[in-house]
mmCIF file of C-alpha atoms in Angstrom:
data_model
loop_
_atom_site.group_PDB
_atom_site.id
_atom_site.type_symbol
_atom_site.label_atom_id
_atom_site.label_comp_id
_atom_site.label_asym_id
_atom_site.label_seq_id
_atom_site.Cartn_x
_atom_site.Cartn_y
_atom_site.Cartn_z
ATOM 1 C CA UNK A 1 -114.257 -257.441 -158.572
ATOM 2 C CA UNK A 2 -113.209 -261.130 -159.759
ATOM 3 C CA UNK A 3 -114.585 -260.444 -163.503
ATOM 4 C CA UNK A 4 -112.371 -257.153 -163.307
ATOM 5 C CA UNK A 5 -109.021 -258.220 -162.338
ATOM 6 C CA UNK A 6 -109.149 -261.852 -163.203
ATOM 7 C CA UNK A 7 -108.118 -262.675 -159.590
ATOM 8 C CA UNK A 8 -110.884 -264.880 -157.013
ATOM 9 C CA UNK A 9 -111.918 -262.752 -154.173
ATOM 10 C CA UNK A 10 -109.632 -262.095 -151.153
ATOM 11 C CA UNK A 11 -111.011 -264.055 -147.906
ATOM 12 C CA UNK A 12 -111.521 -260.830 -146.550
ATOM 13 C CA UNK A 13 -114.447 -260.682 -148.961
ATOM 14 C CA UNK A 14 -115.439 -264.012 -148.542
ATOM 15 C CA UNK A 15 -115.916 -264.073 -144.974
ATOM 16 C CA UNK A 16 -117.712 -260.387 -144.487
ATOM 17 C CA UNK A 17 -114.825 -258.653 -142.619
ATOM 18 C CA UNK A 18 -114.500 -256.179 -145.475
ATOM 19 C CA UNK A 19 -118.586 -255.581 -145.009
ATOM 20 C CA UNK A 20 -119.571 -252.180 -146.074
ATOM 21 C CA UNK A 21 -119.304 -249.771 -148.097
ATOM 22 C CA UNK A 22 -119.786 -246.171 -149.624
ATOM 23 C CA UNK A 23 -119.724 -246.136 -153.506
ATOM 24 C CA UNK A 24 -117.816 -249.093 -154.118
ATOM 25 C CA UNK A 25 -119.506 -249.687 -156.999
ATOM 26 C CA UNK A 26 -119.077 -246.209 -158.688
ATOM 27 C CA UNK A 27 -115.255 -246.800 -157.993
ATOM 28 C CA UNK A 28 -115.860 -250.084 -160.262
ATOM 29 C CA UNK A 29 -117.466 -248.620 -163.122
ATOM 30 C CA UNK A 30 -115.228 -246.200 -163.461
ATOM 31 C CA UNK A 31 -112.275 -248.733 -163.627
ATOM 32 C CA UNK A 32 -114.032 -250.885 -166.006
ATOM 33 C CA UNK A 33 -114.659 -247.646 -168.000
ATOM 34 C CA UNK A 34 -110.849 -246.776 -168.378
ATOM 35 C CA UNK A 35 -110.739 -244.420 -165.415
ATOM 36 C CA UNK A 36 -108.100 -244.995 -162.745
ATOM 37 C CA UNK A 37 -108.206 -245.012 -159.243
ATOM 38 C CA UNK A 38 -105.971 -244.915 -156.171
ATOM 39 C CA UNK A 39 -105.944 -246.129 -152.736
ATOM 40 C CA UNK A 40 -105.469 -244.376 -149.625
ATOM 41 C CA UNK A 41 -105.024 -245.973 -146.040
ATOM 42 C CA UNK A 42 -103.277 -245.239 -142.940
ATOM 43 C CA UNK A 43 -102.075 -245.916 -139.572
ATOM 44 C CA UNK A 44 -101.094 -243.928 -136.275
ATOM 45 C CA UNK A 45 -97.712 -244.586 -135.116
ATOM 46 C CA UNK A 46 -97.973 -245.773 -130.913
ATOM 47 C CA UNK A 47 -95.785 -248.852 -131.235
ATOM 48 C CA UNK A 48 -92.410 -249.990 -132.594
ATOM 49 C CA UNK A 49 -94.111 -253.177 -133.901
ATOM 50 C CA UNK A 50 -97.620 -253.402 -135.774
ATOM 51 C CA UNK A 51 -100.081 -255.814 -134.077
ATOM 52 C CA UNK A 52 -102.295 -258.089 -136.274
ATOM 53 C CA UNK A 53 -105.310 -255.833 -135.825
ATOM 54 C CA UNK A 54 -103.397 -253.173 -137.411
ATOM 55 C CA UNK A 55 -102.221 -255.352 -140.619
ATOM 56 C CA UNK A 56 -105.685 -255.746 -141.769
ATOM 57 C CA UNK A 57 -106.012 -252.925 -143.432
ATOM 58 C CA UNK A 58 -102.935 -252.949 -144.974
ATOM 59 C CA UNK A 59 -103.027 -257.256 -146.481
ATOM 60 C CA UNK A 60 -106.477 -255.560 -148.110
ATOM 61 C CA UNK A 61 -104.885 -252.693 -149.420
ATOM 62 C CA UNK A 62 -101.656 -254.349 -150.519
ATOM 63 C CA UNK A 63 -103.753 -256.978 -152.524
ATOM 64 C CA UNK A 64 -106.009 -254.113 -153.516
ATOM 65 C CA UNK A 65 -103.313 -252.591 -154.953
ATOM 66 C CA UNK A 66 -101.966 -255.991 -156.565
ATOM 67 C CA UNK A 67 -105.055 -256.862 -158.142
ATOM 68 C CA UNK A 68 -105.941 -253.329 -159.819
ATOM 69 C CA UNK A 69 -102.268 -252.473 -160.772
ATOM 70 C CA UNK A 70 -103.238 -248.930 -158.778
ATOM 71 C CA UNK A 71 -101.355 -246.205 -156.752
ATOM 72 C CA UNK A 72 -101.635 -246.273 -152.956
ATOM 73 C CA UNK A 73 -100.868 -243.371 -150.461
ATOM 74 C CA UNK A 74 -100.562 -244.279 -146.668
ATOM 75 C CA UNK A 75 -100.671 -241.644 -144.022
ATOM 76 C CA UNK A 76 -98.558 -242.264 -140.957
ATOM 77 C CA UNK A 77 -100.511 -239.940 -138.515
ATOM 78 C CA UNK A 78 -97.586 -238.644 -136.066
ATOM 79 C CA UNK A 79 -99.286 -235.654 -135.551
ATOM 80 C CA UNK A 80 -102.052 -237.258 -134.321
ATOM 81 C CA UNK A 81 -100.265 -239.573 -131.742
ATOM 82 C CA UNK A 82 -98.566 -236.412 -130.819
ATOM 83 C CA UNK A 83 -102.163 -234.108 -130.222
ATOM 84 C CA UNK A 84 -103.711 -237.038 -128.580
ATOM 85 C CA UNK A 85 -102.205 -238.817 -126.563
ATOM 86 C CA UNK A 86 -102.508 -238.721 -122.653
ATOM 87 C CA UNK A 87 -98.730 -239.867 -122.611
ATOM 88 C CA UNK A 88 -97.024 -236.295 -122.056
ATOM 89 C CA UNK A 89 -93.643 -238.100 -121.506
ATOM 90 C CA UNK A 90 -93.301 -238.750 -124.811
ATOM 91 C CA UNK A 91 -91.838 -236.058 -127.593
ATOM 92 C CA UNK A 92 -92.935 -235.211 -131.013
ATOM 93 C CA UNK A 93 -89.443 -236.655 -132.077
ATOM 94 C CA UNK A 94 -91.042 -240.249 -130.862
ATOM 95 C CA UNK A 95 -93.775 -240.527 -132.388
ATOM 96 C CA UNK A 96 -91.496 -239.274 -135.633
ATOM 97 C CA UNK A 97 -89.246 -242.481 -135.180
ATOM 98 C CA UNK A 98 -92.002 -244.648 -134.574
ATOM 99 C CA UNK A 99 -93.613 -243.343 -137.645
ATOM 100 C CA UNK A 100 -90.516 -244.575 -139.651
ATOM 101 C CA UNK A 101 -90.360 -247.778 -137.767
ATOM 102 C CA UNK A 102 -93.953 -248.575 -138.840
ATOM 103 C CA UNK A 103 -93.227 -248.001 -142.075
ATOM 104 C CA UNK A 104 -90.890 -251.256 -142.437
ATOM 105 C CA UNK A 105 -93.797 -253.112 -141.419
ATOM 106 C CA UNK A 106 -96.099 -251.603 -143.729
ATOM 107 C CA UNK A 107 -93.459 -251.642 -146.919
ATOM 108 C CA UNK A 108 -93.157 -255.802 -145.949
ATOM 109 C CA UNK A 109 -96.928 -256.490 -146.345
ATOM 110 C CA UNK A 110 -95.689 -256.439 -149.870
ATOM 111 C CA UNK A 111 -96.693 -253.347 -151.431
ATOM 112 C CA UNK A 112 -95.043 -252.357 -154.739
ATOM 113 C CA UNK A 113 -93.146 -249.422 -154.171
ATOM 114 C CA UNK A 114 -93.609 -247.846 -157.888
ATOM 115 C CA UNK A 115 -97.083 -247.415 -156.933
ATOM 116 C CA UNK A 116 -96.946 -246.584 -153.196
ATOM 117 C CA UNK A 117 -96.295 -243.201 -151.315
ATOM 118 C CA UNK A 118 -95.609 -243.366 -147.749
ATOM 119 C CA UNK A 119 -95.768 -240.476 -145.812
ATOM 120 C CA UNK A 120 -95.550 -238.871 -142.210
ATOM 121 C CA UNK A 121 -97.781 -235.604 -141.936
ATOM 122 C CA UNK A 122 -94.821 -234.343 -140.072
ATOM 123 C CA UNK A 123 -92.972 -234.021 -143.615
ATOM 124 C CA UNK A 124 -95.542 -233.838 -145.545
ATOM 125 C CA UNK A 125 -98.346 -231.303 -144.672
ATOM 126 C CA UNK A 126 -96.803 -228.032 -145.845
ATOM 127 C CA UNK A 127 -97.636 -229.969 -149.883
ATOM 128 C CA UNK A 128 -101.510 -230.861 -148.422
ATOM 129 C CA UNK A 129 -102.477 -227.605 -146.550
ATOM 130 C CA UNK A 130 -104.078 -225.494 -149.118
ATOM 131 C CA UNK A 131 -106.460 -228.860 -148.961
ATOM 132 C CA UNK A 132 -106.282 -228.580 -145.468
ATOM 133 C CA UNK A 133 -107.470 -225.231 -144.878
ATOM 134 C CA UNK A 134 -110.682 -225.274 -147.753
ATOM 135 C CA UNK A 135 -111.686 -228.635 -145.624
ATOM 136 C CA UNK A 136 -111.018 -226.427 -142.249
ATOM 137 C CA UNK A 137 -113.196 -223.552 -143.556
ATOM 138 C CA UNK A 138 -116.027 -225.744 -144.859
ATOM 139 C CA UNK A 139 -116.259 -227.867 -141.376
ATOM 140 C CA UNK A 140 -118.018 -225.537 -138.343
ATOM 141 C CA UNK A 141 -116.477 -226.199 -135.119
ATOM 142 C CA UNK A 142 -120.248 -227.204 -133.840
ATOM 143 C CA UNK A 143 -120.290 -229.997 -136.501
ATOM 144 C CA UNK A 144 -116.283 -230.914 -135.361
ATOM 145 C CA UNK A 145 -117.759 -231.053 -132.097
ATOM 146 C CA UNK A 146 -120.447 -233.432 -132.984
ATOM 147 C CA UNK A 147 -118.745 -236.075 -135.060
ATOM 148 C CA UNK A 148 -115.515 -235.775 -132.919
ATOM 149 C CA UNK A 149 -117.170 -235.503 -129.117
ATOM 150 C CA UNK A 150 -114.199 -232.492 -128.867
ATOM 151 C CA UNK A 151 -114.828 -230.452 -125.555
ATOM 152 C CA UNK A 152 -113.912 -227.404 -123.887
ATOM 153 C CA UNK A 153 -110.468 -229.308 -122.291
ATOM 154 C CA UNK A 154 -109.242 -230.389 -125.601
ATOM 155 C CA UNK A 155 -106.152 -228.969 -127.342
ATOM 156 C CA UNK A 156 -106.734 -226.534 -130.027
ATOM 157 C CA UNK A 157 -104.921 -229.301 -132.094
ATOM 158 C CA UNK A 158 -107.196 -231.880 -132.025
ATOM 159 C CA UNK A 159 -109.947 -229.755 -133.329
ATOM 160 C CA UNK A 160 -107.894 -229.230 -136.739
ATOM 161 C CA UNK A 161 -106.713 -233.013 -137.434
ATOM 162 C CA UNK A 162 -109.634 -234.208 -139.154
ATOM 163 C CA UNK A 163 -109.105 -232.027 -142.096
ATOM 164 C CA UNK A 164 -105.862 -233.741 -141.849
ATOM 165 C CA UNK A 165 -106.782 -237.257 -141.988
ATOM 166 C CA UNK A 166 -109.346 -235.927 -145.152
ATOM 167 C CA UNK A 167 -106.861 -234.205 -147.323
ATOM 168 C CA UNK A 168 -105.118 -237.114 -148.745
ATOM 169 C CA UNK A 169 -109.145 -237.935 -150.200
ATOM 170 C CA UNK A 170 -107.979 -235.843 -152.539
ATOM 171 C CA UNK A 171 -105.585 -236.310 -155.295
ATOM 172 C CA UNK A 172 -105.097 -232.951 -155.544
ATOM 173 C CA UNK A 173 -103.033 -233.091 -152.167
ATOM 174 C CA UNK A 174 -99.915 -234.153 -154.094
ATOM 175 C CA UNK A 175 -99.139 -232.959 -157.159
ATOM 176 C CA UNK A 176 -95.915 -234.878 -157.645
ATOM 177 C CA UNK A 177 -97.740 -238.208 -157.503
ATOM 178 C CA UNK A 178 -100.340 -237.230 -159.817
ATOM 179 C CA UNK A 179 -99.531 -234.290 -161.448
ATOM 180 C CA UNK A 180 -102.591 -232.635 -163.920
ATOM 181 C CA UNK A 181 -104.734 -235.606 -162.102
ATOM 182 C CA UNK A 182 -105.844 -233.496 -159.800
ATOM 183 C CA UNK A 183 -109.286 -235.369 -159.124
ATOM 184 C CA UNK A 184 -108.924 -238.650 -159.210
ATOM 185 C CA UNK A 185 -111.536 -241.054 -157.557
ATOM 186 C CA UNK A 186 -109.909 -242.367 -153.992
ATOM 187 C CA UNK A 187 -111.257 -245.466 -152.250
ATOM 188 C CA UNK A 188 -110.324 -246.217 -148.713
ATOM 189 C CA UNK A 189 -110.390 -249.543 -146.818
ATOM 190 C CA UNK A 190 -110.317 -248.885 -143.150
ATOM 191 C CA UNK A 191 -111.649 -250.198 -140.035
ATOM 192 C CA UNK A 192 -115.111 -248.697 -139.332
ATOM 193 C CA UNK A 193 -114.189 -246.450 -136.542
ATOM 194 C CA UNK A 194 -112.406 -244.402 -138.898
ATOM 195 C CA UNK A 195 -115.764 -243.664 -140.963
ATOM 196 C CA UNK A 196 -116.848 -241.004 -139.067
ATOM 197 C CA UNK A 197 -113.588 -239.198 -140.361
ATOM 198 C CA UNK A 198 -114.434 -239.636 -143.952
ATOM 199 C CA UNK A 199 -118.525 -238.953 -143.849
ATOM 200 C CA UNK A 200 -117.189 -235.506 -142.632
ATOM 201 C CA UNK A 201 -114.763 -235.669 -145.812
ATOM 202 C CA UNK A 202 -117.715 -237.046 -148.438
ATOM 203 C CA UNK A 203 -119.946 -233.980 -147.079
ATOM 204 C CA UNK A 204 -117.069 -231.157 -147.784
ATOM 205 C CA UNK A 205 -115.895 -232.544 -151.554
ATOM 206 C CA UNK A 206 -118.759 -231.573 -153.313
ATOM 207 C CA UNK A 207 -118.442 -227.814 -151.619
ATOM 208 C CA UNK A 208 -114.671 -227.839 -152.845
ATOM 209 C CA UNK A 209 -115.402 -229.452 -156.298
ATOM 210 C CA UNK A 210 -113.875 -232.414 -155.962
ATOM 211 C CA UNK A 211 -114.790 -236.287 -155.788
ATOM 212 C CA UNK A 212 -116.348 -237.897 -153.364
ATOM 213 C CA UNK A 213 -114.136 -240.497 -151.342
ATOM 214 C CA UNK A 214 -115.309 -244.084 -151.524
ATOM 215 C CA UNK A 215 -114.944 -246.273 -148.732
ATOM 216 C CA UNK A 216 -114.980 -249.971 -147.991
ATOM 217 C CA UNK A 217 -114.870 -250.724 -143.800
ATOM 218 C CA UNK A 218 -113.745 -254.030 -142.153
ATOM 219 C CA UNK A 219 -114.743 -255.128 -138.845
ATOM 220 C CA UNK A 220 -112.751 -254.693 -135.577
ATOM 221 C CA UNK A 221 -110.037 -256.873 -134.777
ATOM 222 C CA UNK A 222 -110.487 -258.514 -131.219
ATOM 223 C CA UNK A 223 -108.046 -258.367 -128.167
ATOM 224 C CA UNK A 224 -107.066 -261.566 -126.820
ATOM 225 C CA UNK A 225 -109.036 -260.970 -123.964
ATOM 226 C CA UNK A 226 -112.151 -260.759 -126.505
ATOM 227 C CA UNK A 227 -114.226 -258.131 -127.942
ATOM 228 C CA UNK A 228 -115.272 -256.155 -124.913
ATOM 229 C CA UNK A 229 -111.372 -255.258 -124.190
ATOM 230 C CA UNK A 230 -108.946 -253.014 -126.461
ATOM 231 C CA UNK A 231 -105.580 -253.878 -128.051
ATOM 232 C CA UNK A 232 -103.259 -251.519 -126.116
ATOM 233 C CA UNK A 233 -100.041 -250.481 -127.420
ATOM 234 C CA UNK A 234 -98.970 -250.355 -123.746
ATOM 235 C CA UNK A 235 -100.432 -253.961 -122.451
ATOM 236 C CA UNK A 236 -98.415 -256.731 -124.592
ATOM 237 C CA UNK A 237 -100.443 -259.279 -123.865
ATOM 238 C CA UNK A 238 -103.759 -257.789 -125.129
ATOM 239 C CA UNK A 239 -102.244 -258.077 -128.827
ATOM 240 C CA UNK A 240 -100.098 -260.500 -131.066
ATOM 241 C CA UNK A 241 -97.607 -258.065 -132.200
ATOM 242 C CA UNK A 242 -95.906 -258.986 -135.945
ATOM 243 C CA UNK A 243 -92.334 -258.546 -133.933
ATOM 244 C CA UNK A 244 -93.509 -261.596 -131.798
ATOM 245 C CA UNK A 245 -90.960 -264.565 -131.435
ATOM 246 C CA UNK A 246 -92.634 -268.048 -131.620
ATOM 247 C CA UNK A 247 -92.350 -268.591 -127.936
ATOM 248 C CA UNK A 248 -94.258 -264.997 -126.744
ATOM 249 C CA UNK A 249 -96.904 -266.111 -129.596
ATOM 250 C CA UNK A 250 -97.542 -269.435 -127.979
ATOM 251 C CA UNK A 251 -97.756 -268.280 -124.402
ATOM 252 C CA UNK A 252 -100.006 -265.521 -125.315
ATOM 253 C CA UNK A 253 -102.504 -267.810 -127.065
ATOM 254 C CA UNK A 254 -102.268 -270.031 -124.815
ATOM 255 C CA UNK A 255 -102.819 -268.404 -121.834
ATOM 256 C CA UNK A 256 -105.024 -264.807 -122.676
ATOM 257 C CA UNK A 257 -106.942 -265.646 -126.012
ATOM 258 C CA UNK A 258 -110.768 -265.962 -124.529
ATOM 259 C CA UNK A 259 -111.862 -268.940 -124.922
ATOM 260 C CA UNK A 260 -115.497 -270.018 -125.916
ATOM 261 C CA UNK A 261 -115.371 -273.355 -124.829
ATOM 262 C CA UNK A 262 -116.369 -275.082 -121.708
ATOM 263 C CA UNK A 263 -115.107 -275.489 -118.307
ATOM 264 C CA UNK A 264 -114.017 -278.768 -118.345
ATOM 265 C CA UNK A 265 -113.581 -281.436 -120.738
ATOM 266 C CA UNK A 266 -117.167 -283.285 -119.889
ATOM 267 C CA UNK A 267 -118.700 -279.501 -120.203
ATOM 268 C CA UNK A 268 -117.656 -278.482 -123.663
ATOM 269 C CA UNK A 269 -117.878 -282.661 -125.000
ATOM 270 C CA UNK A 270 -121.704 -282.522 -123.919
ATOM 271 C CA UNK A 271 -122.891 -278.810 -124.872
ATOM 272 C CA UNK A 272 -119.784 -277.296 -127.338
ATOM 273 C CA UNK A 273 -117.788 -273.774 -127.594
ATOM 274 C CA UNK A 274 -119.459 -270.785 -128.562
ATOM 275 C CA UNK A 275 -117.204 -269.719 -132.104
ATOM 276 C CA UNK A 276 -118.830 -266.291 -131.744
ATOM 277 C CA UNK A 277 -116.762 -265.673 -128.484
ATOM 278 C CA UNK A 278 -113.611 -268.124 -129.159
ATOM 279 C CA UNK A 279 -111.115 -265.390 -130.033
ATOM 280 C CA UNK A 280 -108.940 -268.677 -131.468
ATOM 281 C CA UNK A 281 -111.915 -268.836 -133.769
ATOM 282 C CA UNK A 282 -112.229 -265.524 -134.661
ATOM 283 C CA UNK A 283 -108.216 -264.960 -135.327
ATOM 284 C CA UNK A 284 -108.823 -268.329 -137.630
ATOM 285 C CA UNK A 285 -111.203 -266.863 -139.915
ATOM 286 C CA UNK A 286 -109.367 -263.794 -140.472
ATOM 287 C CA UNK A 287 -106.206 -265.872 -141.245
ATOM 288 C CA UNK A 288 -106.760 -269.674 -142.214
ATOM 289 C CA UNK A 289 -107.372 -268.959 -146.145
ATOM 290 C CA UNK A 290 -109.008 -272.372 -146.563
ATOM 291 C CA UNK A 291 -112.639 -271.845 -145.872
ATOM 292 C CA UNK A 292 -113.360 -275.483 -145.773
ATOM 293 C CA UNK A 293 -110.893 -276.382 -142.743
ATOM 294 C CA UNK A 294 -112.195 -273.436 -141.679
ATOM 295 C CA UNK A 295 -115.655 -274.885 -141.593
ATOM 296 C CA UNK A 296 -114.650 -278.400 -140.249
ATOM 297 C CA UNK A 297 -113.039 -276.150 -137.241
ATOM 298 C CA UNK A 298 -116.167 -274.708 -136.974
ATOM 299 C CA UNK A 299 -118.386 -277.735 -136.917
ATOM 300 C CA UNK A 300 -115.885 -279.716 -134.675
ATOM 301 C CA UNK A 301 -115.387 -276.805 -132.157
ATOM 302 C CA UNK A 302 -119.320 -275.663 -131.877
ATOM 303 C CA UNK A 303 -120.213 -280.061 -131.170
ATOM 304 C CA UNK A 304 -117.269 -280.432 -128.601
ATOM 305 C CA UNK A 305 -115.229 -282.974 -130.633
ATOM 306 C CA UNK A 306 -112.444 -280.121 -131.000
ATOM 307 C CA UNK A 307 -111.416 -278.509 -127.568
ATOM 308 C CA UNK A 308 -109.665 -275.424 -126.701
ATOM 309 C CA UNK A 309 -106.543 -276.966 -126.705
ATOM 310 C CA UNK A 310 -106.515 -278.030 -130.249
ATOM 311 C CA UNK A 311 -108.556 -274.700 -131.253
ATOM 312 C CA UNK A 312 -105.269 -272.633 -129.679
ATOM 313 C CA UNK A 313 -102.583 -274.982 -131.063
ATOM 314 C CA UNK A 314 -104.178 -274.801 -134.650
ATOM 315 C CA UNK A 315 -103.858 -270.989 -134.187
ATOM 316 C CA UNK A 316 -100.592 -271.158 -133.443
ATOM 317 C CA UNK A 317 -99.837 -273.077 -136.528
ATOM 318 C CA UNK A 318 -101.979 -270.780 -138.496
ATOM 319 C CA UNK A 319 -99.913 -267.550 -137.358
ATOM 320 C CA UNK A 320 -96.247 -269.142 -136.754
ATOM 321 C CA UNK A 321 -95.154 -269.119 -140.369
ATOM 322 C CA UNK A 322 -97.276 -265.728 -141.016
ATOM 323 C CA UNK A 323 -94.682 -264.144 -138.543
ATOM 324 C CA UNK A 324 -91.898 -265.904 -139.043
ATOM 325 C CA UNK A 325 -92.649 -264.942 -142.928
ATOM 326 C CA UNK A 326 -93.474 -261.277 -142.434
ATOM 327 C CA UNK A 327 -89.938 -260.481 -140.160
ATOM 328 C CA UNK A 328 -87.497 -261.541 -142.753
ATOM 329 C CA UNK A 329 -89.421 -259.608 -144.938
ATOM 330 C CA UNK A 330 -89.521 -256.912 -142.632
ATOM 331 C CA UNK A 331 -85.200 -257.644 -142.191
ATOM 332 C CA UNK A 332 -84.894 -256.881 -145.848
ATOM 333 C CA UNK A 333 -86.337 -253.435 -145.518
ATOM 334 C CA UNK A 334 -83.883 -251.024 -145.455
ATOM 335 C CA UNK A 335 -83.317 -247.035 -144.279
ATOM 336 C CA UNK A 336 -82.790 -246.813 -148.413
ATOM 337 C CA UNK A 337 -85.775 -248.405 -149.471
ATOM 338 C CA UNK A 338 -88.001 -246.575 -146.649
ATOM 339 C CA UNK A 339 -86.742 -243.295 -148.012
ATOM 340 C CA UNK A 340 -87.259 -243.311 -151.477
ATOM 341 C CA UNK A 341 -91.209 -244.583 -150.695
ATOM 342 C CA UNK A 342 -91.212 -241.350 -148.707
ATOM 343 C CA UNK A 343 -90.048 -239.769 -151.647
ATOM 344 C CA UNK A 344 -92.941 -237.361 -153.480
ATOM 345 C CA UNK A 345 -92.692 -238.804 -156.852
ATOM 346 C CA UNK A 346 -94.511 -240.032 -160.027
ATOM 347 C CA UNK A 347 -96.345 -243.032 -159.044
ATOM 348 C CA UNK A 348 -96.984 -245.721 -161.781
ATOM 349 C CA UNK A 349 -100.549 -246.956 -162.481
#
């Protein structure tokens, strides 16, 4: 990837939380051979405000897209928030708005918007659903049932999404980006709970003549709490959300990020914290860009010399200026802008 666009790796990279993949390297060789490709990512609407689990995939993507000069596509899944979701006091209409509201966030991770295509299925899916019904037809509902765990009690609805989420695989699915294009290779960074998704997607191109998807999967994102709890849209303080002011990032840090250190001072002086548990740690490495300091952190946290309190604050100076940064970008992102992204259109490669 360096050698091809001339650009050192992203930490992402570095540090193993992009850290598998499915054809990578055929997506690669085909760039290096003159062949385009484009990127496809996504997010489902729950919140007005993206959390910093949910802006990994998109910093990838965006520098993705920076560093091959390539189109990207982004699915806002409304739909999906809409068919599953055990809130039934909220409307179609809501998860609509949020949809657009999420969209602000995503246009100020920087992507270019000659290349990009945002979209809410909502708008969108009449273009994608010849794709959507060859995927439909070539998935049986016993193999929905396996991937997807569906039962008996679930809404007809739910059964159908995942050709949803697969269509946009396929370049095919919008003939106004690409026009004649109409199978052009696709690689998708996600988190790896959405591979499941896309193994059902690789397994149906081949029957519908078209490309296989590649894939590249980062690691989950931690709650505060640590990794055995879940971010939750509707528990703040499980999540640092990008709409955060500097005071609500501080307290949450300071008083709900799991800590791997010791008890008390003489505890974690004589034996150290545990960096694979220290959520401060963890939200370091996936922001701190300097892997060095990273290290020292590392060293000086895991022999006691650092303690949690210096661990937290250094987070908080990691992530201050990173949200501070992203919401006057995010202030400059107008109803204008967010509708001509969502424009179908030529996209530029």
């Amino acid at each position: 990837m360096e050698s091809l666009t001339g650009r050192p790796l992203h930490p992402f990279l570095r540090r193993g939380i992009f850290f598998s993949h499915r054809d990578l390297q055929e997506i690669l060789q085909l760039y290096e051979s003159g062949t385009p490709f484009y990127l496809y990512t996504g997010r489902g609407p729950s919140s007005d405000a993206l959390h910093l689990g949910h802006m990994i995939p998109f910093l990838f993507t965006q520098y993705l897209q920076e560093a091959f000069q390539v189109p990207c596509v982004i699915q806002l899944t409304d739909d999906e928030k809409f068919l599953f979701s055990k809130d039934n006091s909220k409307k179609l209409e809501d998860y609509q708005r949020l949809g657009w509201e999420n969209a602000k966030d995503i246009l100020a991770v920087g992507f270019d918007c000659e290349r990009t295509f945002i979209f809410r299925d909502t708008d969108y899916i009449g273009t994608m659903y010849p794709n959507i019904l060859k995927i439909q037809k070539a998935v049986t509902y016993n193999q929905a049932k396996a991937i997807f765990g569906f039962d008996d009690s679930d809404n007809i609805g739910k059964h159908g999404f995942p050709a949803v989420q697969a269509a946009p695989s396929f370049s095919s699915s919008f003939p106004q980006l690409f026009g004649s294009q109409t199978n052009l290779p696709c690689l998708i960074p996600c988190a790896i709970d959405q591979d499941p998704y896309f193994r059902m997607t690789r397994d149906v191109a081949p029957k519908l003549g078209y490309r296989k998807p590649a894939l590249i999967h980062s690691k989950f994102f931690p709650a505060l709490q640590g990794e055995n709890t879940k971010m939750s849209a509707s528990m703040a303080h499980t999540a640092i959300y990008v709409s955060d002011t500097a005071k609500q990032l501080k307290t949450k840090v300071n008083k709900y990020a799991f800590s791997g250190g010791g008890a008390t001072i003489e505890e974690h002086q004589k034996h150290g914290g545990n960096c694979d548990i220290d959520v401060s740690y963890k939200y370091l490495s996936f922001f701190l860009e300097d892997d060095e300091q990273l290290e020292r952190i590392r060293q000086e946290y895991s022999s006691g010399k650092m303690l949690t309190g210096e661990i937290k604050a250094k987070l908080i100076q990691v992530l201050q200026p990173l949200l501070e940064r992203h919401q006057q970008r995010r202030s400059q992102v107008t109803d204008e802008m967010i509708r001509k992204v969502m424009t179908p259109r030529q996209l530029s490669f």
